[in-house]
Amino acid sequence: MEKNFQQLHKCPLFAGIDEKDLFTLLSCLSATEKHYHKNEYIFMPGDRADKMGIVLEGKVHVVQEDFWGNRTILTSVSSGGLFGEAFASAEIAQLPLGVIAVEEVKSLLINYRKIIDTCPSVCSFHSEVIRNMLRILAQKNLILTQKIDHISKKTIAEKLQSYLSFQAHLQGSSEFDIPFSRQELAEYLNVDRSALSRELSRMQQQGLLNYHKSHFQLTDQV
Amino acid sequence: MEKNFQQLHKCPLFAGIDEKDLFTLLSCLSATEKHYHKNEYIFMPGDRADKMGIVLEGKVHVVQEDFWGNRTILTSVSSGGLFGEAFASAEIAQLPLGVIAVEEVKSLLINYRKIIDTCPSVCSFHSEVIRNMLRILAQKNLILTQKIDHISKKTIAEKLQSYLSFQAHLQGSSEFDIPFSRQELAEYLNVDRSALSRELSRMQQQGLLNYHKSHFQLTDQV
DNA sequence: AAACAAACGTTGCAAATGCAACATGAGGAA
DNA sequence: TTCCTCATGTTGCATTTGCAACGTTTGTTT
C-alpha cells in the first residue's frame, strides 16, 4: 500500500493534502483498495452509482452499449485518474454504463456519501477534498464544453479555427505549439487525418496561418 | 426582491433549502442583485473569474470570439439558470469569454469564495449549497459527455442510433417520445434537418425503427 | 551510408452531407 | 368548411469529407 501513496499524492482529488494526513483521510473516507483482473468489470451497468474509483495501477475503460448492441469506449482512465465521480456526484440512481479493467488493475473505491457527509471528527482535510472535487468537476466541464465548441462547427476548417484560436488564447500568443500530433488532433476533432491535412494546407494557402508539424502561427488578414 | 425569492427557490443551487432560510443564506453569501440593460456586458473576457451569477429575470448569452473575430454564442441562460459557475469552481484566473444581457436582466451575483469557504456562523444550509453545486456540475458533466458521445459519431445514422438508444434507456422503454422537434434535434446533433429526415426515413425502411413526429419505437432485428 | 520506420502531406474517387426548393399533412383561425 | 401556417418529408445537386493509395521528410538503426 505504501508505494501507492505516492500515486495518491498526485491524484487531483487529494491535491493540497499533506502526505502524512493521507492515511487518516483515507480511513475517514473508508477507502478500500481492490484488485481486478483483465476484462473484469469494476462497475456493471445498472449498479448503484454510489461509489467512485481511483485507478492506482493499470488502465480501465468506461464502456457503453446501445440498443442494437454496438459497443463504444467512452473514455480510458489510467493511473491517478478517477471514474464514476460524475455519476456519484450527480446522484444518479443507476449507472448507465460499465467500467472494465483493460489489464491488471489496482483501484481505490470510495463511497461518495463519505465525501460529502461531514465526518464526525470534522477533519480539516475533508473540506479540502470537497473543494478539489468541485474543481475537478468544473475543469472537466470546461474541457468538455471546449471540445463541443470545436467539434460542433460544420466544416473541418471551422473546427480548426476554433481549436487553434483556443490554443492561441490559452498560450497567450498567436504563435504556439499544440499538444497533439496530426493523428491525435484528427481524433480529437473527429475528422479524418488526411482531410485535416488537406484543410490545413488550404488555410495556409489562404494566408490564415503558417505551420510546421505541431508549431502554428495564426496570421491576421492584411 | 420578495418576488424573486420565488424564482430562487426553483434555482437548483438552492434546492432543498427552506424558503425561510433563503434570506439568511443570501446575506451569508453576500449575494448582490444587479440590473443590466440590453446588450450590456455582465462579465467581460479577461475579468477575474471569481464570481458566478444567477439569472432572476431576462436572458443572457455566453459569447466567445475567435482569433479571426468570428463570434459564437456558446449558451443561452434564462431565468433560474447559472452562469460563470464552471470557471469560478475550476479556479480559472481570467474569463476566456463574455456574458452579455440579451434583454433587460436582473441577476444575482455571488462571490465563489463565499460558497466554498465555510462561513463563521457555520450555517447548516451552507453545506447543502455545496452539495447542490457538486450535483449541478456533475449533471452538466453528464449532459455534455452524452452530447459528445452522440455528435462524435461519424454518420448521421450513427448519431441517431446513439441518441435514440440513450433516450430509450433513459425512459426505460423501446417506445418513447423525444423532447425535441426535428429542427431542434438537428441542431442538437449538429446536422442538417432535411438530411436528418432522410436518414430517419432510411432507418425506418431498414427496419431499425418506427417513428411518427416525436414518437419513436426502436425495433430489434428479426 | 544505407535501410527502415513513423509521421505527415497529397490526391483521386466514392460516399455522406448540406443546401435549396418543393410536397405533404396536421392544426388553428376566420 | 376554407384558408393559412408551420413542421416535417422528399429530392436533385454541389460541396465536403472519408478512404485508400502513394509520395515526402525526418530521424533512427545497423
Coordinates of C-alpha atoms in Angstrom, one line a residue, chain B residues 37-111:
Chain B
H37 CA -29.6 46.8 -19.8
K38 CA -30.0 45.1 -23.2
N39 CA -26.5 44.4 -24.7
E40 CA -24.7 45.3 -21.5
Y41 CA -21.8 43.1 -20.5
I42 CA -22.2 41.3 -17.2
F43 CA -18.8 39.7 -17.4
M44 CA -16.2 40.8 -19.9
P45 CA -13.5 38.5 -21.3
G46 CA -10.4 38.9 -19.1
D47 CA -12.4 39.6 -15.9
R48 CA -11.4 37.7 -12.8
A49 CA -13.5 34.5 -12.7
D50 CA -14.3 34.8 -9.0
K51 CA -18.0 35.4 -9.3
M52 CA -20.9 33.4 -10.5
G53 CA -24.4 34.6 -11.4
I54 CA -28.0 33.5 -11.3
V55 CA -30.4 34.9 -13.8
L56 CA -33.5 36.2 -12.0
E57 CA -35.2 37.8 -14.9
G58 CA -34.4 38.1 -18.6
K59 CA -31.9 36.2 -20.7
V60 CA -28.1 36.3 -21.1
H61 CA -25.8 34.9 -23.7
V62 CA -22.4 33.4 -23.1
V63 CA -20.3 34.5 -26.1
Q64 CA -16.8 33.9 -27.4
E65 CA -14.8 35.4 -30.2
D66 CA -12.0 33.6 -32.0
F67 CA -8.7 34.8 -33.3
W68 CA -10.2 36.0 -36.6
G69 CA -13.1 37.7 -35.0
N70 CA -15.8 35.2 -35.6
R71 CA -18.3 35.4 -32.7
T72 CA -20.1 32.4 -31.3
I73 CA -23.0 32.1 -28.8
L74 CA -21.9 29.2 -26.6
T75 CA -25.0 29.1 -24.4
S76 CA -28.2 30.9 -23.6
V77 CA -29.2 31.2 -20.0
S78 CA -32.6 32.2 -18.8
S79 CA -34.5 32.6 -15.6
G80 CA -33.2 30.4 -12.8
G81 CA -30.0 29.4 -14.7
L82 CA -26.4 29.9 -13.6
F83 CA -23.5 31.4 -15.5
G84 CA -19.8 31.5 -14.7
E85 CA -20.1 28.7 -12.2
A86 CA -17.7 26.4 -14.0
F87 CA -15.0 29.0 -14.3
A88 CA -15.3 30.0 -10.7
S89 CA -15.3 26.4 -9.5
A90 CA -12.4 25.5 -11.7
E91 CA -10.5 28.3 -10.1
I92 CA -9.6 29.8 -13.5
A93 CA -7.9 33.2 -13.2
Q94 CA -9.4 35.0 -16.1
L95 CA -12.6 34.5 -18.0
P96 CA -11.9 33.5 -21.6
L97 CA -15.4 34.6 -22.7
G98 CA -18.1 37.2 -22.0
V99 CA -21.6 37.2 -20.6
I100 CA -24.0 39.7 -22.1
A101 CA -27.6 40.7 -21.4
V102 CA -29.8 39.9 -24.4
E103 CA -32.6 41.9 -22.9
E104 CA -33.3 43.7 -19.6
V105 CA -31.8 41.4 -16.9
K106 CA -32.0 41.1 -13.2
S107 CA -29.2 38.9 -11.8
L108 CA -27.8 37.8 -8.5
L109 CA -24.0 37.8 -8.2
I110 CA -22.3 35.6 -5.7
N111 CA -18.6 35.5 -4.9

